[in-house]
PDB file of C-alpha atoms in Angstrom:
ATOM      1  CA  MET A 865     -29.710  37.110  -1.816  1.00 36.00           C
ATOM      2  CA  LYS A 866     -26.249  37.112  -2.454  1.00 33.00           C
ATOM      3  CA  THR A 867     -25.046  36.529   1.020  1.00 33.00           C
ATOM      4  CA  LEU A 868     -27.697  33.358   1.293  1.00 33.00           C
ATOM      5  CA  THR A 869     -25.925  31.769  -1.972  1.00 34.00           C
ATOM      6  CA  ARG A 870     -22.175  32.613  -0.903  1.00 30.00           C
ATOM      7  CA  ALA A 871     -23.481  30.891   2.521  1.00 32.00           C
ATOM      8  CA  SER A 872     -25.344  28.090   0.283  1.00 36.00           C
ATOM      9  CA  LEU A 873     -22.027  27.045  -1.739  1.00 31.00           C
ATOM     10  CA  ALA A 874     -19.980  27.572   1.270  1.00 35.00           C
ATOM     11  CA  VAL A 875     -21.787  24.518   2.559  1.00 35.00           C
ATOM     12  CA  LEU A 876     -22.071  22.287  -0.792  1.00 35.00           C
ATOM     13  CA  SER A 877     -18.524  23.163  -0.331  1.00 37.00           C
ATOM     14  CA  VAL A 878     -17.585  21.742   2.810  1.00 38.00           C
ATOM     15  CA  PHE A 879     -19.152  18.409   1.712  1.00 38.00           C
ATOM     16  CA  THR A 880     -18.396  18.319  -1.683  1.00 40.00           C
ATOM     17  CA  LEU A 881     -14.408  18.368  -0.921  1.00 42.00           C
ATOM     18  CA  GLY A 882     -14.876  15.561   2.250  1.00 43.00           C
ATOM     19  CA  ALA A 883     -16.314  13.407  -0.469  1.00 42.00           C
ATOM     20  CA  SER A 884     -13.233  14.166  -3.465  1.00 40.00           C
ATOM     21  CA  ALA A 885     -10.931  13.733  -0.018  1.00 35.00           C
ATOM     22  CA  GLN A 886     -12.097  10.408   0.740  1.00 38.00           C
ATOM     23  CA  ALA A 887     -12.932   8.991  -2.630  1.00 39.00           C
ATOM     24  CA  ALA A 888      -8.831   7.865  -3.313  1.00 85.00           C
ATOM     25  CA  GLU A 889      -8.983   6.213   0.271  1.00 95.00           C
ATOM     26  CA  ILE A 890     -10.111   3.050   0.576  1.00 96.00           C
ATOM     27  CA  VAL A 891     -10.421   1.261   4.132  1.00 97.00           C
ATOM     28  CA  VAL A 892      -9.575  -2.092   4.648  1.00 98.00           C
ATOM     29  CA  THR A 893     -10.942  -3.834   7.826  1.00 98.00           C
ATOM     30  CA  PRO A 894     -10.505  -7.219   8.372  1.00 98.00           C
ATOM     31  CA  ALA A 895     -14.011  -8.102   7.088  1.00 97.00           C
ATOM     32  CA  ASP A 896     -12.951  -6.478   3.762  1.00 97.00           C
ATOM     33  CA  LEU A 897     -10.408  -8.862   2.866  1.00 98.00           C
ATOM     34  CA  GLY A 898     -10.985 -12.348   1.068  1.00 96.00           C
ATOM     35  CA  PRO A 899      -9.587 -13.928  -2.271  1.00 94.00           C
ATOM     36  CA  GLY A 900      -9.879 -12.401  -5.873  1.00 94.00           C
ATOM     37  CA  LEU A 901      -8.785  -9.610  -7.681  1.00 97.00           C
ATOM     38  CA  ASN A 902      -8.949  -6.418  -5.608  1.00 97.00           C
ATOM     39  CA  LYS A 903      -8.976  -7.658  -2.036  1.00 97.00           C
ATOM     40  CA  TRP A 904      -6.401  -7.719   0.237  1.00 98.00           C
ATOM     41  CA  HIS A 905      -5.989 -10.937   1.195  1.00 98.00           C
ATOM     42  CA  LEU A 906      -3.373 -13.360   3.477  1.00 98.00           C
ATOM     43  CA  ASP A 907      -0.908 -14.927   1.418  1.00 97.00           C
ATOM     44  CA  ASN A 908       2.653 -17.123   1.725  1.00 97.00           C
ATOM     45  CA  TYR A 909       1.466 -18.103   6.041  1.00 98.00           C
ATOM     46  CA  ARG A 910       4.106 -19.966   7.277  1.00 98.00           C
ATOM     47  CA  ASP A 911       3.607 -20.086  11.391  1.00 98.00           C
ATOM     48  CA  THR A 912       2.881 -23.303  13.529  1.00 98.00           C
ATOM     49  CA  SER A 913      -0.983 -23.887  12.264  1.00 97.00           C
ATOM     50  CA  THR A 914       0.755 -25.004   9.362  1.00 96.00           C
ATOM     51  CA  GLY A 915       3.701 -26.974   9.879  1.00 97.00           C
ATOM     52  CA  TYR A 916       6.681 -24.345  10.808  1.00 97.00           C
ATOM     53  CA  SER A 917       8.123 -23.228  14.009  1.00 97.00           C
ATOM     54  CA  SER A 918       7.654 -19.684  13.878  1.00 98.00           C
ATOM     55  CA  THR A 919       4.607 -18.365  16.034  1.00 98.00           C
ATOM     56  CA  THR A 920       3.793 -16.015  12.888  1.00 98.00           C
ATOM     57  CA  THR A 921       0.727 -12.937  13.464  1.00 96.00           C
ATOM     58  CA  ALA A 922      -0.271 -11.032   9.760  1.00 98.00           C
ATOM     59  CA  ALA A 923      -3.482  -9.149  11.206  1.00 98.00           C
ATOM     60  CA  ILE A 924      -5.353  -5.605  11.243  1.00 98.00           C
ATOM     61  CA  THR A 925      -5.098  -4.546  14.871  1.00 98.00           C
ATOM     62  CA  ASP A 926      -4.929  -1.812  17.250  1.00 98.00           C
ATOM     63  CA  THR A 927      -1.635  -2.566  18.139  1.00 98.00           C
ATOM     64  CA  LYS A 928       0.478   0.482  16.428  1.00 98.00           C
ATOM     65  CA  PRO A 929      -2.339   2.825  14.556  1.00 98.00           C
ATOM     66  CA  ARG A 930      -1.267   5.343  11.918  1.00 97.00           C
ATOM     67  CA  SER A 931      -4.529   7.213  10.591  1.00 94.00           C
ATOM     68  CA  GLY A 932      -7.244   6.494  12.319  1.00 96.00           C
ATOM     69  CA  ASN A 933      -7.641   2.965  14.432  1.00 97.00           C
ATOM     70  CA  GLY A 934      -5.881   0.318  13.392  1.00 98.00           C
ATOM     71  CA  SER A 935      -2.299  -0.597  10.705  1.00 98.00           C
ATOM     72  CA  VAL A 936      -1.281  -3.976   9.418  1.00 98.00           C
ATOM     73  CA  GLU A 937       0.900  -6.103  11.839  1.00 98.00           C
ATOM     74  CA  MET A 938       2.724  -8.620  11.314  1.00 98.00           C
ATOM     75  CA  SER A 939       5.229 -11.043  13.394  1.00 98.00           C
ATOM     76  CA  LEU A 940       7.252 -14.056  13.531  1.00 98.00           C
ATOM     77  CA  THR A 941       9.113 -15.794  16.354  1.00 98.00           C
ATOM     78  CA  ASP A 942      11.760 -17.242  14.037  1.00 97.00           C
ATOM     79  CA  GLY A 943      13.802 -17.647  10.771  1.00 96.00           C
ATOM     80  CA  SER A 944      10.504 -20.175   9.253  1.00 97.00           C
ATOM     81  CA  GLY A 945       8.046 -17.799   9.980  1.00 98.00           C
ATOM     82  CA  LYS A 946       6.610 -15.505   6.581  1.00 98.00           C
ATOM     83  CA  ALA A 947       3.334 -14.064   5.410  1.00 98.00           C
ATOM     84  CA  ASP A 948       2.962 -11.407   3.170  1.00 98.00           C
ATOM     85  CA  TYR A 949      -0.227  -8.974   2.437  1.00 98.00           C
ATOM     86  CA  VAL A 950      -1.382  -8.828  -1.485  1.00 98.00           C
ATOM     87  CA  TYR A 951      -3.478  -7.499  -3.613  1.00 98.00           C
ATOM     88  CA  THR A 952      -3.978  -7.846  -7.325  1.00 98.00           C
ATOM     89  CA  TRP A 953      -6.360  -6.898 -10.489  1.00 98.00           C
ATOM     90  CA  GLY A 954      -5.310  -8.492 -13.497  1.00 97.00           C
ATOM     91  CA  TYR A 955      -3.842  -7.318 -16.299  1.00 97.00           C
ATOM     92  CA  VAL A 956      -5.905  -3.535 -16.860  1.00 97.00           C
ATOM     93  CA  PRO A 957      -5.027  -1.138 -19.894  1.00 97.00           C
ATOM     94  CA  GLY A 958      -2.539   1.743 -18.573  1.00 97.00           C
ATOM     95  CA  ARG A 959      -1.886  -0.121 -15.396  1.00 98.00           C
ATOM     96  CA  THR A 960       2.094  -0.148 -16.979  1.00 98.00           C
ATOM     97  CA  LEU A 961       5.863  -0.325 -14.874  1.00 98.00           C
ATOM     98  CA  GLY A 962       6.571   2.889 -17.412  1.00 98.00           C
ATOM     99  CA  ASN A 963       3.013   4.780 -16.287  1.00 98.00           C
ATOM    100  CA  LEU A 964       3.361   4.483 -12.753  1.00 98.00           C
ATOM    101  CA  SER A 965       3.076   7.654 -10.960  1.00 97.00           C
ATOM    102  CA  ALA A 966       3.107   7.339  -7.506  1.00 97.00           C
ATOM    103  CA  LEU A 967       3.934   4.644  -5.136  1.00 98.00           C
ATOM    104  CA  SER A 968       3.922   4.457  -0.893  1.00 98.00           C
ATOM    105  CA  TYR A 969       3.688   2.974   2.538  1.00 98.00           C
ATOM    106  CA  ASP A 970       3.800   3.514   5.834  1.00 98.00           C
ATOM    107  CA  TRP A 971       5.519   0.974   8.290  1.00 98.00           C
ATOM    108  CA  GLN A 972       7.413   0.954  11.032  1.00 98.00           C
ATOM    109  CA  ARG A 973       9.329  -1.791  13.026  1.00 98.00           C
ATOM    110  CA  ALA A 974       9.209  -2.418  16.732  1.00 98.00           C
ATOM    111  CA  SER A 975      12.371  -2.169  18.576  1.00 97.00           C
ATOM    112  CA  GLY A 976      13.671  -5.227  20.401  1.00 96.00           C
ATOM    113  CA  GLY A 977      12.952  -8.443  17.639  1.00 97.00           C
ATOM    114  CA  THR A 978      16.848 -10.445  17.138  1.00 97.00           C
ATOM    115  CA  ALA A 979      16.211 -10.646  13.050  1.00 97.00           C
ATOM    116  CA  GLY A 980      18.518  -7.908  10.647  1.00 95.00           C
ATOM    117  CA  GLN A 981      18.456  -4.796  12.085  1.00 95.00           C
ATOM    118  CA  HIS A 982      18.102  -3.571   7.898  1.00 95.00           C
ATOM    119  CA  LEU A 983      14.770  -5.797   8.139  1.00 96.00           C
ATOM    120  CA  MET A 984      11.545  -3.784   7.866  1.00 97.00           C
ATOM    121  CA  PRO A 985       8.478  -4.802   5.999  1.00 98.00           C
ATOM    122  CA  ALA A 986       9.473  -5.234   1.722  1.00 98.00           C
ATOM    123  CA  PHE A 987       7.386  -4.103  -0.779  1.00 98.00           C
ATOM    124  CA  ARG A 988       6.493  -5.704  -3.961  1.00 98.00           C
ATOM    125  CA  LEU A 989       5.437  -5.329  -7.760  1.00 98.00           C
ATOM    126  CA  PHE A 990       3.847  -7.924  -9.714  1.00 98.00           C
ATOM    127  CA  TYR A 991       4.718  -7.674 -12.851  1.00 98.00           C
ATOM    128  CA  ASP A 992       3.936  -9.448 -16.503  1.00 98.00           C
ATOM    129  CA  ALA A 993       7.696  -8.635 -18.134  1.00 97.00           C
ATOM    130  CA  ASP A 994       5.837  -8.259 -21.854  1.00 96.00           C
ATOM    131  CA  GLY A 995       2.390  -7.211 -20.448  1.00 97.00           C
ATOM    132  CA  ASN A 996       0.734  -9.958 -22.271  1.00 96.00           C
ATOM    133  CA  VAL A 997      -1.630 -12.578 -20.994  1.00 94.00           C
ATOM    134  CA  GLY A 998      -0.906 -15.149 -23.410  1.00 94.00           C
ATOM    135  CA  THR A 999       2.626 -15.401 -22.672  1.00 92.00           C
ATOM    136  CA  THR A1000       4.154 -17.545 -19.690  1.00 87.00           C
ATOM    137  CA  ASN A1001       6.231 -17.823 -17.776  1.00 91.00           C
ATOM    138  CA  ASP A1002       7.810 -13.907 -17.642  1.00 95.00           C
ATOM    139  CA  THR A1003       5.904 -12.815 -14.366  1.00 97.00           C
ATOM    140  CA  GLY A1004       7.763 -11.920 -11.541  1.00 97.00           C
ATOM    141  CA  TYR A1005       8.174  -9.270  -8.527  1.00 98.00           C
ATOM    142  CA  LEU A1006      10.750  -6.485  -8.690  1.00 98.00           C
ATOM    143  CA  ILE A1007      11.163  -5.487  -4.935  1.00 98.00           C
ATOM    144  CA  PHE A1008      11.826  -2.753  -2.424  1.00 97.00           C
ATOM    145  CA  GLU A1009      13.705  -3.529   0.745  1.00 96.00           C
ATOM    146  CA  GLN A1010      15.336   0.084   2.471  1.00 94.00           C
ATOM    147  CA  VAL A1011      18.872  -2.148   2.832  1.00 94.00           C
ATOM    148  CA  TYR A1012      19.513  -1.487  -0.463  1.00 94.00           C
ATOM    149  CA  ASN A1013      18.849   2.158  -0.782  1.00 94.00           C
ATOM    150  CA  PRO A1014      20.268   5.053   0.787  1.00 87.00           C
ATOM    151  CA  PRO A1015      20.515   6.956   3.796  1.00 78.00           C
ATOM    152  CA  GLY A1016      21.575   4.256   5.958  1.00 68.00           C
ATOM    153  CA  ASN A1017      22.328   1.200   3.852  1.00 73.00           C
ATOM    154  CA  ASN A1018      22.846  -1.911   5.879  1.00 75.00           C
ATOM    155  CA  GLY A1019      22.719   0.301   8.419  1.00 84.00           C
ATOM    156  CA  PRO A1020      19.886  -0.683  10.927  1.00 93.00           C
ATOM    157  CA  VAL A1021      16.424   0.868  10.464  1.00 95.00           C
ATOM    158  CA  THR A1022      14.513   3.508  12.328  1.00 93.00           C
ATOM    159  CA  THR A1023      12.480   1.748  15.421  1.00 97.00           C
ATOM    160  CA  ASP A1024       9.772   2.376  17.622  1.00 98.00           C
ATOM    161  CA  ALA A1025       8.177   5.524  14.718  1.00 98.00           C
ATOM    162  CA  TRP A1026       6.478   5.131  11.483  1.00 98.00           C
ATOM    163  CA  VAL A1027       8.380   6.151   8.447  1.00 96.00           C
ATOM    164  CA  THR A1028       7.248   7.016   4.999  1.00 97.00           C
ATOM    165  CA  SER A1029       8.773   5.687   2.440  1.00 97.00           C
ATOM    166  CA  ASP A1030       7.872   6.806  -1.535  1.00 98.00           C
ATOM    167  CA  ILE A1031       9.639   4.426  -3.304  1.00 98.00           C
ATOM    168  CA  LEU A1032       8.529   5.635  -6.807  1.00 98.00           C
ATOM    169  CA  GLY A1033      12.658   6.661  -7.123  1.00 97.00           C
ATOM    170  CA  ALA A1034      14.290   4.076  -5.428  1.00 97.00           C
ATOM    171  CA  ASN A1035      16.428   0.798  -6.147  1.00 96.00           C
ATOM    172  CA  PHE A1036      14.188  -2.458  -7.069  1.00 97.00           C
ATOM    173  CA  TRP A1037      15.166  -5.785  -7.216  1.00 96.00           C
ATOM    174  CA  MET A1038      14.022  -8.579  -9.001  1.00 96.00           C
ATOM    175  CA  ARG A1039      12.384 -12.109  -8.196  1.00 95.00           C
ATOM    176  CA  GLN A1040      11.612 -14.201 -11.097  1.00 94.00           C
ATOM    177  CA  PHE A1041       9.080 -17.076 -10.531  1.00 93.00           C
ATOM    178  CA  THR A1042       9.806 -19.309 -13.507  1.00 85.00           C
ATOM    179  CA  PRO A1043      12.300 -20.351 -12.805  1.00 85.00           C
ATOM    180  CA  GLY A1044      12.437 -19.595  -9.225  1.00 87.00           C
ATOM    181  CA  ASN A1045      15.755 -16.876  -9.721  1.00 89.00           C
ATOM    182  CA  THR A1046      17.070 -13.863  -7.185  1.00 91.00           C
ATOM    183  CA  VAL A1047      18.632 -11.645  -9.831  1.00 91.00           C
ATOM    184  CA  GLU A1048      21.370 -10.519  -8.272  1.00 85.00           C
ATOM    185  CA  SER A1049      21.703  -6.716  -8.908  1.00 88.00           C
ATOM    186  CA  TYR A1050      20.765  -4.556  -5.855  1.00 92.00           C
ATOM    187  CA  ASP A1051      20.561  -0.839  -7.750  1.00 92.00           C
ATOM    188  CA  ASN A1052      17.994  -0.428 -10.493  1.00 94.00           C
ATOM    189  CA  THR A1053      15.544   2.033 -10.499  1.00 96.00           C
ATOM    190  CA  LEU A1054      11.693   0.925 -11.906  1.00 97.00           C
ATOM    191  CA  ALA A1055      12.469   3.883 -14.317  1.00 97.00           C
ATOM    192  CA  GLU A1056      15.508   1.779 -14.952  1.00 96.00           C
ATOM    193  CA  TRP A1057      14.229  -1.345 -15.402  1.00 96.00           C
ATOM    194  CA  ALA A1058      11.420   0.750 -17.871  1.00 97.00           C
ATOM    195  CA  ALA A1059      13.894   1.384 -19.728  1.00 95.00           C
ATOM    196  CA  GLY A1060      15.206  -2.075 -20.366  1.00 92.00           C
ATOM    197  CA  ALA A1061      17.993  -2.492 -18.027  1.00 85.00           C
ATOM    198  CA  HIS A1062      19.111  -5.680 -18.197  1.00 80.00           C
ATOM    199  CA  PRO A1063      21.832  -6.426 -15.422  1.00 79.00           C
ATOM    200  CA  SER A1064      22.002 -10.189 -15.489  1.00 81.00           C
ATOM    201  CA  ALA A1065      21.604 -12.631 -18.380  1.00 78.00           C
ATOM    202  CA  VAL A1066      18.302 -14.422 -16.173  1.00 83.00           C
ATOM    203  CA  ALA A1067      16.998 -11.495 -15.441  1.00 90.00           C
ATOM    204  CA  ASP A1068      13.563 -10.535 -17.899  1.00 92.00           C
ATOM    205  CA  LEU A1069      14.225  -8.077 -20.079  1.00 93.00           C
ATOM    206  CA  LEU A1070      11.036  -5.703 -18.113  1.00 96.00           C
ATOM    207  CA  SER A1071      10.048  -2.532 -20.734  1.00 97.00           C
ATOM    208  CA  ALA A1072       7.399   0.545 -20.355  1.00 98.00           C
ATOM    209  CA  ASP A1073       4.618  -1.604 -20.976  1.00 98.00           C
ATOM    210  CA  THR A1074       5.260  -3.744 -18.630  1.00 98.00           C
ATOM    211  CA  ALA A1075       2.223  -4.889 -16.901  1.00 98.00           C
ATOM    212  CA  ILE A1076       2.090  -4.329 -13.015  1.00 98.00           C
ATOM    213  CA  LEU A1077      -1.003  -6.485 -11.853  1.00 98.00           C
ATOM    214  CA  GLY A1078      -0.549  -6.363  -8.431  1.00 98.00           C
ATOM    215  CA  ILE A1079       1.221  -4.963  -5.171  1.00 98.00           C
ATOM    216  CA  GLU A1080       1.733  -6.561  -1.966  1.00 98.00           C
ATOM    217  CA  PHE A1081       3.955  -6.320   1.282  1.00 98.00           C
ATOM    218  CA  GLY A1082       5.588  -8.637   3.528  1.00 98.00           C
ATOM    219  CA  ILE A1083       8.007 -10.556   5.852  1.00 98.00           C
ATOM    220  CA  GLY A1084       9.699 -13.565   6.393  1.00 97.00           C
ATOM    221  CA  SER A1085      12.229 -16.185   4.565  1.00 90.00           C
ATOM    222  CA  GLY A1086      15.088 -16.367   5.946  1.00 88.00           C
ATOM    223  CA  TRP A1087      14.428 -13.989   8.525  1.00 95.00           C
ATOM    224  CA  ASN A1088      16.695 -14.775  11.435  1.00 94.00           C
ATOM    225  CA  GLY A1089      15.276 -14.097  14.925  1.00 96.00           C
ATOM    226  CA  SER A1090      12.329 -12.772  16.108  1.00 98.00           C
ATOM    227  CA  PHE A1091      10.474  -9.455  14.253  1.00 98.00           C
ATOM    228  CA  GLN A1092       7.686  -7.575  14.320  1.00 98.00           C
ATOM    229  CA  GLY A1093       6.623  -4.582  12.253  1.00 98.00           C
ATOM    230  CA  PHE A1094       3.308  -2.542  11.030  1.00 98.00           C
ATOM    231  CA  VAL A1095       2.349  -1.138   7.452  1.00 98.00           C
ATOM    232  CA  ASP A1096      -0.320   1.098   6.667  1.00 98.00           C
ATOM    233  CA  ASN A1097      -1.304   3.964   4.306  1.00 98.00           C
ATOM    234  CA  VAL A1098      -0.842   1.651   1.318  1.00 98.00           C
ATOM    235  CA  THR A1099      -0.316   4.273  -1.757  1.00 98.00           C
ATOM    236  CA  TYR A1100       0.288   3.850  -6.014  1.00 98.00           C
ATOM    237  CA  ARG A1101      -1.277   5.810  -8.520  1.00 97.00           C
ATOM    238  CA  PHE A1102      -0.765   5.186 -12.662  1.00 97.00           C
ATOM    239  CA  GLY A1103      -0.699   8.050 -15.288  1.00 96.00           C
ATOM    240  CA  SER A1104      -3.074  11.289 -14.049  1.00 93.00           C
ATOM    241  CA  GLY A1105      -5.651   8.996 -12.973  1.00 92.00           C
ATOM    242  CA  ASP A1106      -6.765   8.862  -8.824  1.00 93.00           C
ATOM    243  CA  VAL A1107      -4.248   8.175  -6.158  1.00 96.00           C
ATOM    244  CA  THR A1108      -5.218   5.276  -4.067  1.00 97.00           C
ATOM    245  CA  THR A1109      -4.305   4.981  -0.962  1.00 98.00           C
ATOM    246  CA  PHE A1110      -5.520   2.109   1.641  1.00 98.00           C
ATOM    247  CA  ASN A1111      -5.533   2.567   5.146  1.00 98.00           C
ATOM    248  CA  PHE A1112      -5.856  -0.255   7.268  1.00 98.00           C
ATOM    249  CA  GLU A1113      -8.951  -0.031  10.358  1.00 98.00           C
ATOM    250  CA  THR A1114      -9.805  -2.917  12.686  1.00 97.00           C
ATOM    251  CA  GLU A1115     -13.522  -1.262  11.824  1.00 94.00           C
ATOM    252  CA  ALA A1116     -14.538   1.268   9.709  1.00 86.00           C
ATOM    253  CA  ALA A1117     -15.481   4.446  11.056  1.00 77.00           C
ATOM    254  CA  ASP A1118     -19.265   5.732  11.604  1.00 64.00           C
ATOM    255  CA  VAL A1119     -20.086   7.258   8.251  1.00 52.00           C
ATOM    256  CA  PRO A1120     -23.626   9.305   8.097  1.00 52.00           C
ATOM    257  CA  GLU A1121     -26.014   8.045   5.392  1.00 52.00           C
ATOM    258  CA  PRO A1122     -26.438  10.195   2.269  1.00 52.00           C
ATOM    259  CA  ALA A1123     -30.013  11.570   3.838  1.00 52.00           C
ATOM    260  CA  SER A1124     -28.237  12.489   6.724  1.00 51.00           C
ATOM    261  CA  LEU A1125     -25.735  14.800   4.937  1.00 48.00           C
ATOM    262  CA  ALA A1126     -29.018  16.180   3.023  1.00 53.00           C
ATOM    263  CA  LEU A1127     -30.619  16.567   6.453  1.00 53.00           C
ATOM    264  CA  ILE A1128     -27.282  18.348   8.002  1.00 49.00           C
ATOM    265  CA  THR A1129     -26.754  20.272   5.039  1.00 51.00           C
ATOM    266  CA  LEU A1130     -30.097  21.601   4.853  1.00 53.00           C
ATOM    267  CA  GLY A1131     -30.103  22.447   8.251  1.00 55.00           C
ATOM    268  CA  LEU A1132     -27.110  24.279   8.130  1.00 51.00           C
ATOM    269  CA  LEU A1133     -28.792  26.170   5.143  1.00 53.00           C
ATOM    270  CA  GLY A1134     -31.372  27.379   7.168  1.00 56.00           C
ATOM    271  CA  VAL A1135     -29.247  28.537   9.619  1.00 47.00           C
ATOM    272  CA  ALA A1136     -27.169  31.006   7.387  1.00 52.00           C
ATOM    273  CA  ALA A1137     -31.228  31.736   5.838  1.00 54.00           C
ATOM    274  CA  ARG A1138     -32.173  32.994   9.607  1.00 55.00           C
ATOM    275  CA  ARG A1139     -28.909  35.224   9.988  1.00 53.00           C
ATOM    276  CA  ARG A1140     -29.252  37.069   6.537  1.00 53.00           C
ATOM    277  CA  LYS A1141     -32.535  37.832   7.711  1.00 51.00           C
ATOM    278  CA  ASP A1142     -31.371  38.612  11.133  1.00 53.00           C
ATOM    279  CA  GLN A1143     -28.960  41.130   9.700  1.00 51.00           C
ATOM    280  CA  THR A1144     -31.733  43.095   7.405  1.00 52.00           C
ATOM    281  CA  MET A1145     -34.651  43.429   9.754  1.00 52.00           C
TER     282      MET A1145
END
């Protein structure tokens, strides 16, 4: 009986661990894109179809898969192009700058582009400075770009290889929405912003209570020349909550229905029971 119990627990543990490992990963396919909160969507798209001279790509493709069959491909053919992938959740208790405990993403730049060799897909945090939905004129972005971070400041980024950037401790610069203003201070970490770093008289004064309303990544806005890049495995965490990773795929992998998993479990338990019976005969 002890042998059967251990076998049963082992089988159940496999399925429990499998479900747990997948719980933190959200697979995003083209069918999952759409407007509104808690959905990825394309924004700030500048292409020949929208009156610009750039032929711009921003889509989930299988050109450079990262963790499965796809990733987000982003490209432009001249400096007029731009595209962002955006995910917002609005005002959620606990999702504050001071409570952010994990932030990373995977990216790749393809070789051959003529845009500045320091450029790569940028990452942004969408903030409300005082965390109060009732106030206005205090929202903007904190923006990560490799060029403002060691190693290789201002140097060419790696090409044709996936890079995982853990940016929780990286330098971010600020772009205010109202007025539209770039705060030209590029060496403040998120911890320094949360501690009230105020590098300019025109900067929004942030704090640990600054609300983080969403995340996004993108290319373009004055990138003279051509560019092709890719993004996958966007990860964040607040406090001690679950780590959430967005894995972009061209299509979702087939996952057995719960009833099928139950049948598989019972089948494995049956095999374990028969083996025990055979050993005792």
